[in-house]
Amino acid sequence: MFFGLSWYGWLAIVTVLMISVFLKLKFIKWWNKRQQEQKNQRGKWGDDE
């Protein structure tokens, strides 16, 4: 097929790419939630701990 890979080689590559995109989206959601929580914990005048 393309670049000398058979169909199962492409299937493995596509599967890895789909899993990595899924994990990246999950990480971005978690990171945004974490940033919001940290933002809400700060006091009225900024980061006054």
mmCIF file of the N, C-alpha and C atoms, coordinates in Angstrom:
data_MODEL
# 
_entry.id   MODEL 
# 
loop_
_atom_site.group_PDB 
_atom_site.id 
_atom_site.type_symbol 
_atom_site.label_atom_id 
_atom_site.label_alt_id 
_atom_site.label_comp_id 
_atom_site.label_asym_id 
_atom_site.label_entity_id 
_atom_site.label_seq_id 
_atom_site.pdbx_PDB_ins_code 
_atom_site.Cartn_x 
_atom_site.Cartn_y 
_atom_site.Cartn_z 
_atom_site.occupancy 
_atom_site.B_iso_or_equiv 
_atom_site.pdbx_formal_charge 
_atom_site.auth_seq_id 
_atom_site.auth_comp_id 
_atom_site.auth_asym_id 
_atom_site.auth_atom_id 
_atom_site.pdbx_PDB_model_num 
ATOM 1   N N  . MET A 1 1  ? 0.844   -1.184 0.000  1.00 0.00 ? 1  MET A N  1 
ATOM 2   C CA . MET A 1 1  ? 0.000   0.000  0.000  1.00 0.00 ? 1  MET A CA 1 
ATOM 3   C C  . MET A 1 1  ? 0.887   1.245  0.000  1.00 0.00 ? 1  MET A C  1 
ATOM 4   N N  . PHE A 1 2  ? 0.488   2.253  0.756  1.00 0.00 ? 2  PHE A N  1 
ATOM 5   C CA . PHE A 1 2  ? 1.236   3.507  0.790  1.00 0.00 ? 2  PHE A CA 1 
ATOM 6   C C  . PHE A 1 2  ? 2.469   3.366  1.675  1.00 0.00 ? 2  PHE A C  1 
ATOM 7   N N  . PHE A 1 3  ? 3.580   3.857  1.191  1.00 0.00 ? 3  PHE A N  1 
ATOM 8   C CA . PHE A 1 3  ? 4.847   3.871  1.925  1.00 0.00 ? 3  PHE A CA 1 
ATOM 9   C C  . PHE A 1 3  ? 5.272   2.492  2.415  1.00 0.00 ? 3  PHE A C  1 
ATOM 10  N N  . GLY A 1 4  ? 4.849   1.460  1.765  1.00 0.00 ? 4  GLY A N  1 
ATOM 11  C CA . GLY A 1 4  ? 5.276   0.111  2.095  1.00 0.00 ? 4  GLY A CA 1 
ATOM 12  C C  . GLY A 1 4  ? 4.606   -0.495 3.317  1.00 0.00 ? 4  GLY A C  1 
ATOM 13  N N  . LEU A 1 5  ? 3.566   0.146  3.844  1.00 0.00 ? 5  LEU A N  1 
ATOM 14  C CA . LEU A 1 5  ? 2.850   -0.402 4.995  1.00 0.00 ? 5  LEU A CA 1 
ATOM 15  C C  . LEU A 1 5  ? 1.609   -1.140 4.524  1.00 0.00 ? 5  LEU A C  1 
ATOM 16  N N  . SER A 1 6  ? 1.327   -2.254 5.151  1.00 0.00 ? 6  SER A N  1 
ATOM 17  C CA . SER A 1 6  ? 0.116   -2.974 4.820  1.00 0.00 ? 6  SER A CA 1 
ATOM 18  C C  . SER A 1 6  ? -1.071  -2.358 5.585  1.00 0.00 ? 6  SER A C  1 
ATOM 19  N N  . TRP A 1 7  ? -2.246  -2.908 5.384  1.00 0.00 ? 7  TRP A N  1 
ATOM 20  C CA . TRP A 1 7  ? -3.460  -2.311 5.959  1.00 0.00 ? 7  TRP A CA 1 
ATOM 21  C C  . TRP A 1 7  ? -3.423  -2.316 7.480  1.00 0.00 ? 7  TRP A C  1 
ATOM 22  N N  . TYR A 1 8  ? -2.853  -3.350 8.087  1.00 0.00 ? 8  TYR A N  1 
ATOM 23  C CA . TYR A 1 8  ? -2.827  -3.396 9.548  1.00 0.00 ? 8  TYR A CA 1 
ATOM 24  C C  . TYR A 1 8  ? -1.819  -2.397 10.128 1.00 0.00 ? 8  TYR A C  1 
ATOM 25  N N  . GLY A 1 9  ? -0.817  -2.046 9.363  1.00 0.00 ? 9  GLY A N  1 
ATOM 26  C CA . GLY A 1 9  ? 0.106   -0.994 9.799  1.00 0.00 ? 9  GLY A CA 1 
ATOM 27  C C  . GLY A 1 9  ? -0.602  0.345  9.860  1.00 0.00 ? 9  GLY A C  1 
ATOM 28  N N  . TRP A 1 10 ? -1.385  0.647  8.824  1.00 0.00 ? 10 TRP A N  1 
ATOM 29  C CA . TRP A 1 10 ? -2.156  1.895  8.814  1.00 0.00 ? 10 TRP A CA 1 
ATOM 30  C C  . TRP A 1 10 ? -3.230  1.882  9.893  1.00 0.00 ? 10 TRP A C  1 
ATOM 31  N N  . LEU A 1 11 ? -3.829  0.720  10.127 1.00 0.00 ? 11 LEU A N  1 
ATOM 32  C CA . LEU A 1 11 ? -4.840  0.603  11.176 1.00 0.00 ? 11 LEU A CA 1 
ATOM 33  C C  . LEU A 1 11 ? -4.231  0.905  12.546 1.00 0.00 ? 11 LEU A C  1 
ATOM 34  N N  . ALA A 1 12 ? -3.034  0.417  12.786 1.00 0.00 ? 12 ALA A N  1 
ATOM 35  C CA . ALA A 1 12 ? -2.352  0.683  14.056 1.00 0.00 ? 12 ALA A CA 1 
ATOM 36  C C  . ALA A 1 12 ? -2.026  2.174  14.193 1.00 0.00 ? 12 ALA A C  1 
ATOM 37  N N  . ILE A 1 13 ? -1.557  2.790  13.111 1.00 0.00 ? 13 ILE A N  1 
ATOM 38  C CA . ILE A 1 13 ? -1.222  4.218  13.153 1.00 0.00 ? 13 ILE A CA 1 
ATOM 39  C C  . ILE A 1 13 ? -2.476  5.056  13.422 1.00 0.00 ? 13 ILE A C  1 
ATOM 40  N N  . VAL A 1 14 ? -3.564  4.749  12.724 1.00 0.00 ? 14 VAL A N  1 
ATOM 41  C CA . VAL A 1 14 ? -4.817  5.495  12.914 1.00 0.00 ? 14 VAL A CA 1 
ATOM 42  C C  . VAL A 1 14 ? -5.339  5.305  14.331 1.00 0.00 ? 14 VAL A C  1 
ATOM 43  N N  . THR A 1 15 ? -5.244  4.097  14.869 1.00 0.00 ? 15 THR A N  1 
ATOM 44  C CA . THR A 1 15 ? -5.702  3.834  16.233 1.00 0.00 ? 15 THR A CA 1 
ATOM 45  C C  . THR A 1 15 ? -4.892  4.633  17.243 1.00 0.00 ? 15 THR A C  1 
ATOM 46  N N  . VAL A 1 16 ? -3.590  4.648  17.084 1.00 0.00 ? 16 VAL A N  1 
ATOM 47  C CA . VAL A 1 16 ? -2.735  5.415  17.996 1.00 0.00 ? 16 VAL A CA 1 
ATOM 48  C C  . VAL A 1 16 ? -3.051  6.908  17.909 1.00 0.00 ? 16 VAL A C  1 
ATOM 49  N N  . LEU A 1 17 ? -3.253  7.420  16.704 1.00 0.00 ? 17 LEU A N  1 
ATOM 50  C CA . LEU A 1 17 ? -3.600  8.828  16.542 1.00 0.00 ? 17 LEU A CA 1 
ATOM 51  C C  . LEU A 1 17 ? -4.943  9.166  17.191 1.00 0.00 ? 17 LEU A C  1 
ATOM 52  N N  . MET A 1 18 ? -5.928  8.307  17.028 1.00 0.00 ? 18 MET A N  1 
ATOM 53  C CA . MET A 1 18 ? -7.238  8.560  17.635 1.00 0.00 ? 18 MET A CA 1 
ATOM 54  C C  . MET A 1 18 ? -7.161  8.545  19.154 1.00 0.00 ? 18 MET A C  1 
ATOM 55  N N  . ILE A 1 19 ? -6.412  7.608  19.715 1.00 0.00 ? 19 ILE A N  1 
ATOM 56  C CA . ILE A 1 19 ? -6.263  7.544  21.171 1.00 0.00 ? 19 ILE A CA 1 
ATOM 57  C C  . ILE A 1 19 ? -5.525  8.767  21.679 1.00 0.00 ? 19 ILE A C  1 
ATOM 58  N N  . SER A 1 20 ? -4.491  9.212  20.970 1.00 0.00 ? 20 SER A N  1 
ATOM 59  C CA . SER A 1 20 ? -3.735  10.378 21.422 1.00 0.00 ? 20 SER A CA 1 
ATOM 60  C C  . SER A 1 20 ? -4.581  11.648 21.364 1.00 0.00 ? 20 SER A C  1 
ATOM 61  N N  . VAL A 1 21 ? -5.414  11.796 20.339 1.00 0.00 ? 21 VAL A N  1 
ATOM 62  C CA . VAL A 1 21 ? -6.298  12.964 20.258 1.00 0.00 ? 21 VAL A CA 1 
ATOM 63  C C  . VAL A 1 21 ? -7.303  12.923 21.401 1.00 0.00 ? 21 VAL A C  1 
ATOM 64  N N  . PHE A 1 22 ? -7.867  11.768 21.691 1.00 0.00 ? 22 PHE A N  1 
ATOM 65  C CA . PHE A 1 22 ? -8.816  11.624 22.787 1.00 0.00 ? 22 PHE A CA 1 
ATOM 66  C C  . PHE A 1 22 ? -8.173  12.003 24.119 1.00 0.00 ? 22 PHE A C  1 
ATOM 67  N N  . LEU A 1 23 ? -6.960  11.506 24.365 1.00 0.00 ? 23 LEU A N  1 
ATOM 68  C CA . LEU A 1 23 ? -6.281  11.818 25.628 1.00 0.00 ? 23 LEU A CA 1 
ATOM 69  C C  . LEU A 1 23 ? -5.906  13.293 25.698 1.00 0.00 ? 23 LEU A C  1 
ATOM 70  N N  . LYS A 1 24 ? -5.538  13.886 24.588 1.00 0.00 ? 24 LYS A N  1 
ATOM 71  C CA . LYS A 1 24 ? -5.204  15.305 24.575 1.00 0.00 ? 24 LYS A CA 1 
ATOM 72  C C  . LYS A 1 24 ? -6.424  16.146 24.922 1.00 0.00 ? 24 LYS A C  1 
ATOM 73  N N  . LEU A 1 25 ? -7.573  15.831 24.341 1.00 0.00 ? 25 LEU A N  1 
ATOM 74  C CA . LEU A 1 25 ? -8.794  16.567 24.657 1.00 0.00 ? 25 LEU A CA 1 
ATOM 75  C C  . LEU A 1 25 ? -9.172  16.412 26.127 1.00 0.00 ? 25 LEU A C  1 
ATOM 76  N N  . LYS A 1 26 ? -9.020  15.213 26.655 1.00 0.00 ? 26 LYS A N  1 
ATOM 77  C CA . LYS A 1 26 ? -9.314  14.956 28.066 1.00 0.00 ? 26 LYS A CA 1 
ATOM 78  C C  . LYS A 1 26 ? -8.381  15.772 28.954 1.00 0.00 ? 26 LYS A C  1 
ATOM 79  N N  . PHE A 1 27 ? -7.099  15.843 28.596 1.00 0.00 ? 27 PHE A N  1 
ATOM 80  C CA . PHE A 1 27 ? -6.132  16.613 29.359 1.00 0.00 ? 27 PHE A CA 1 
ATOM 81  C C  . PHE A 1 27 ? -6.452  18.100 29.305 1.00 0.00 ? 27 PHE A C  1 
ATOM 82  N N  . ILE A 1 28 ? -6.844  18.607 28.136 1.00 0.00 ? 28 ILE A N  1 
ATOM 83  C CA . ILE A 1 28 ? -7.175  20.026 28.005 1.00 0.00 ? 28 ILE A CA 1 
ATOM 84  C C  . ILE A 1 28 ? -8.375  20.377 28.871 1.00 0.00 ? 28 ILE A C  1 
ATOM 85  N N  . LYS A 1 29 ? -9.394  19.532 28.889 1.00 0.00 ? 29 LYS A N  1 
ATOM 86  C CA . LYS A 1 29 ? -10.562 19.775 29.740 1.00 0.00 ? 29 LYS A CA 1 
ATOM 87  C C  . LYS A 1 29 ? -10.149 19.797 31.207 1.00 0.00 ? 29 LYS A C  1 
ATOM 88  N N  . TRP A 1 30 ? -9.319  18.822 31.619 1.00 0.00 ? 30 TRP A N  1 
ATOM 89  C CA . TRP A 1 30 ? -8.872  18.761 33.008 1.00 0.00 ? 30 TRP A CA 1 
ATOM 90  C C  . TRP A 1 30 ? -8.054  20.002 33.349 1.00 0.00 ? 30 TRP A C  1 
ATOM 91  N N  . TRP A 1 31 ? -7.180  20.433 32.471 1.00 0.00 ? 31 TRP A N  1 
ATOM 92  C CA . TRP A 1 31 ? -6.317  21.587 32.711 1.00 0.00 ? 31 TRP A CA 1 
ATOM 93  C C  . TRP A 1 31 ? -7.149  22.864 32.852 1.00 0.00 ? 31 TRP A C  1 
ATOM 94  N N  . ASN A 1 32 ? -8.137  23.040 31.976 1.00 0.00 ? 32 ASN A N  1 
ATOM 95  C CA . ASN A 1 32 ? -8.993  24.218 32.068 1.00 0.00 ? 32 ASN A CA 1 
ATOM 96  C C  . ASN A 1 32 ? -9.780  24.234 33.373 1.00 0.00 ? 32 ASN A C  1 
ATOM 97  N N  . LYS A 1 33 ? -10.267 23.073 33.789 1.00 0.00 ? 33 LYS A N  1 
ATOM 98  C CA . LYS A 1 33 ? -10.997 22.973 35.054 1.00 0.00 ? 33 LYS A CA 1 
ATOM 99  C C  . LYS A 1 33 ? -10.077 23.307 36.218 1.00 0.00 ? 33 LYS A C  1 
ATOM 100 N N  . ARG A 1 34 ? -8.845  22.832 36.183 1.00 0.00 ? 34 ARG A N  1 
ATOM 101 C CA . ARG A 1 34 ? -7.867  23.095 37.239 1.00 0.00 ? 34 ARG A CA 1 
ATOM 102 C C  . ARG A 1 34 ? -7.540  24.589 37.296 1.00 0.00 ? 34 ARG A C  1 
ATOM 103 N N  . GLN A 1 35 ? -7.375  25.216 36.127 1.00 0.00 ? 35 GLN A N  1 
ATOM 104 C CA . GLN A 1 35 ? -7.075  26.644 36.085 1.00 0.00 ? 35 GLN A CA 1 
ATOM 105 C C  . GLN A 1 35 ? -8.229  27.457 36.663 1.00 0.00 ? 35 GLN A C  1 
ATOM 106 N N  . GLN A 1 36 ? -9.462  27.062 36.361 1.00 0.00 ? 36 GLN A N  1 
ATOM 107 C CA . GLN A 1 36 ? -10.626 27.761 36.897 1.00 0.00 ? 36 GLN A CA 1 
ATOM 108 C C  . GLN A 1 36 ? -10.683 27.626 38.413 1.00 0.00 ? 36 GLN A C  1 
ATOM 109 N N  . GLU A 1 37 ? -10.391 26.439 38.928 1.00 0.00 ? 37 GLU A N  1 
ATOM 110 C CA . GLU A 1 37 ? -10.403 26.234 40.378 1.00 0.00 ? 37 GLU A CA 1 
ATOM 111 C C  . GLU A 1 37 ? -9.338  27.079 41.056 1.00 0.00 ? 37 GLU A C  1 
ATOM 112 N N  . GLN A 1 38 ? -8.158  27.164 40.480 1.00 0.00 ? 38 GLN A N  1 
ATOM 113 C CA . GLN A 1 38 ? -7.099  27.986 41.049 1.00 0.00 ? 38 GLN A CA 1 
ATOM 114 C C  . GLN A 1 38 ? -7.465  29.460 40.982 1.00 0.00 ? 38 GLN A C  1 
ATOM 115 N N  . LYS A 1 39 ? -8.128  29.857 39.914 1.00 0.00 ? 39 LYS A N  1 
ATOM 116 C CA . LYS A 1 39 ? -8.530  31.248 39.751 1.00 0.00 ? 39 LYS A CA 1 
ATOM 117 C C  . LYS A 1 39 ? -9.561  31.629 40.813 1.00 0.00 ? 39 LYS A C  1 
ATOM 118 N N  . ASN A 1 40 ? -10.457 30.707 41.126 1.00 0.00 ? 40 ASN A N  1 
ATOM 119 C CA . ASN A 1 40 ? -11.496 30.972 42.115 1.00 0.00 ? 40 ASN A CA 1 
ATOM 120 C C  . ASN A 1 40 ? -10.952 30.990 43.537 1.00 0.00 ? 40 ASN A C  1 
ATOM 121 N N  . GLN A 1 41 ? -9.818  30.359 43.791 1.00 0.00 ? 41 GLN A N  1 
ATOM 122 C CA . GLN A 1 41 ? -9.249  30.296 45.132 1.00 0.00 ? 41 GLN A CA 1 
ATOM 123 C C  . GLN A 1 41 ? -8.509  31.577 45.509 1.00 0.00 ? 41 GLN A C  1 
ATOM 124 N N  . ARG A 1 42 ? -8.163  32.374 44.531 1.00 0.00 ? 42 ARG A N  1 
ATOM 125 C CA . ARG A 1 42 ? -7.411  33.592 44.820 1.00 0.00 ? 42 ARG A CA 1 
ATOM 126 C C  . ARG A 1 42 ? -8.310  34.605 45.494 1.00 0.00 ? 42 ARG A C  1 
ATOM 127 N N  . GLY A 1 43 ? -7.701  35.441 46.305 1.00 0.00 ? 43 GLY A N  1 
ATOM 128 C CA . GLY A 1 43 ? -8.466  36.443 47.041 1.00 0.00 ? 43 GLY A CA 1 
ATOM 129 C C  . GLY A 1 43 ? -8.884  37.619 46.183 1.00 0.00 ? 43 GLY A C  1 
ATOM 130 N N  . LYS A 1 44 ? -9.481  38.606 46.848 1.00 0.00 ? 44 LYS A N  1 
ATOM 131 C CA . LYS A 1 44 ? -9.996  39.782 46.157 1.00 0.00 ? 44 LYS A CA 1 
ATOM 132 C C  . LYS A 1 44 ? -8.888  40.585 45.485 1.00 0.00 ? 44 LYS A C  1 
ATOM 133 N N  . TRP A 1 45 ? -7.734  40.616 46.100 1.00 0.00 ? 45 TRP A N  1 
ATOM 134 C CA . TRP A 1 45 ? -6.633  41.460 45.599 1.00 0.00 ? 45 TRP A CA 1 
ATOM 135 C C  . TRP A 1 45 ? -5.591  40.637 44.846 1.00 0.00 ? 45 TRP A C  1 
ATOM 136 N N  . GLY A 1 46 ? -6.003  39.518 44.297 1.00 0.00 ? 46 GLY A N  1 
ATOM 137 C CA . GLY A 1 46 ? -5.056  38.693 43.549 1.00 0.00 ? 46 GLY A CA 1 
ATOM 138 C C  . GLY A 1 46 ? -4.591  37.532 44.386 1.00 0.00 ? 46 GLY A C  1 
ATOM 139 N N  . ASP A 1 47 ? -3.344  37.200 44.260 1.00 0.00 ? 47 ASP A N  1 
ATOM 140 C CA . ASP A 1 47 ? -2.799  36.032 44.939 1.00 0.00 ? 47 ASP A CA 1 
ATOM 141 C C  . ASP A 1 47 ? -2.254  36.429 46.305 1.00 0.00 ? 47 ASP A C  1 
ATOM 142 N N  . ASP A 1 48 ? -3.142  36.704 47.249 1.00 0.00 ? 48 ASP A N  1 
ATOM 143 C CA . ASP A 1 48 ? -2.715  37.102 48.593 1.00 0.00 ? 48 ASP A CA 1 
ATOM 144 C C  . ASP A 1 48 ? -2.926  35.950 49.564 1.00 0.00 ? 48 ASP A C  1 
ATOM 145 N N  . GLU A 1 49 ? -1.898  35.191 49.761 1.00 0.00 ? 49 GLU A N  1 
ATOM 146 C CA . GLU A 1 49 ? -2.012  34.026 50.653 1.00 0.00 ? 49 GLU A CA 1 
ATOM 147 C C  . GLU A 1 49 ? -1.289  34.263 51.946 1.00 0.00 ? 49 GLU A C  1 
# 
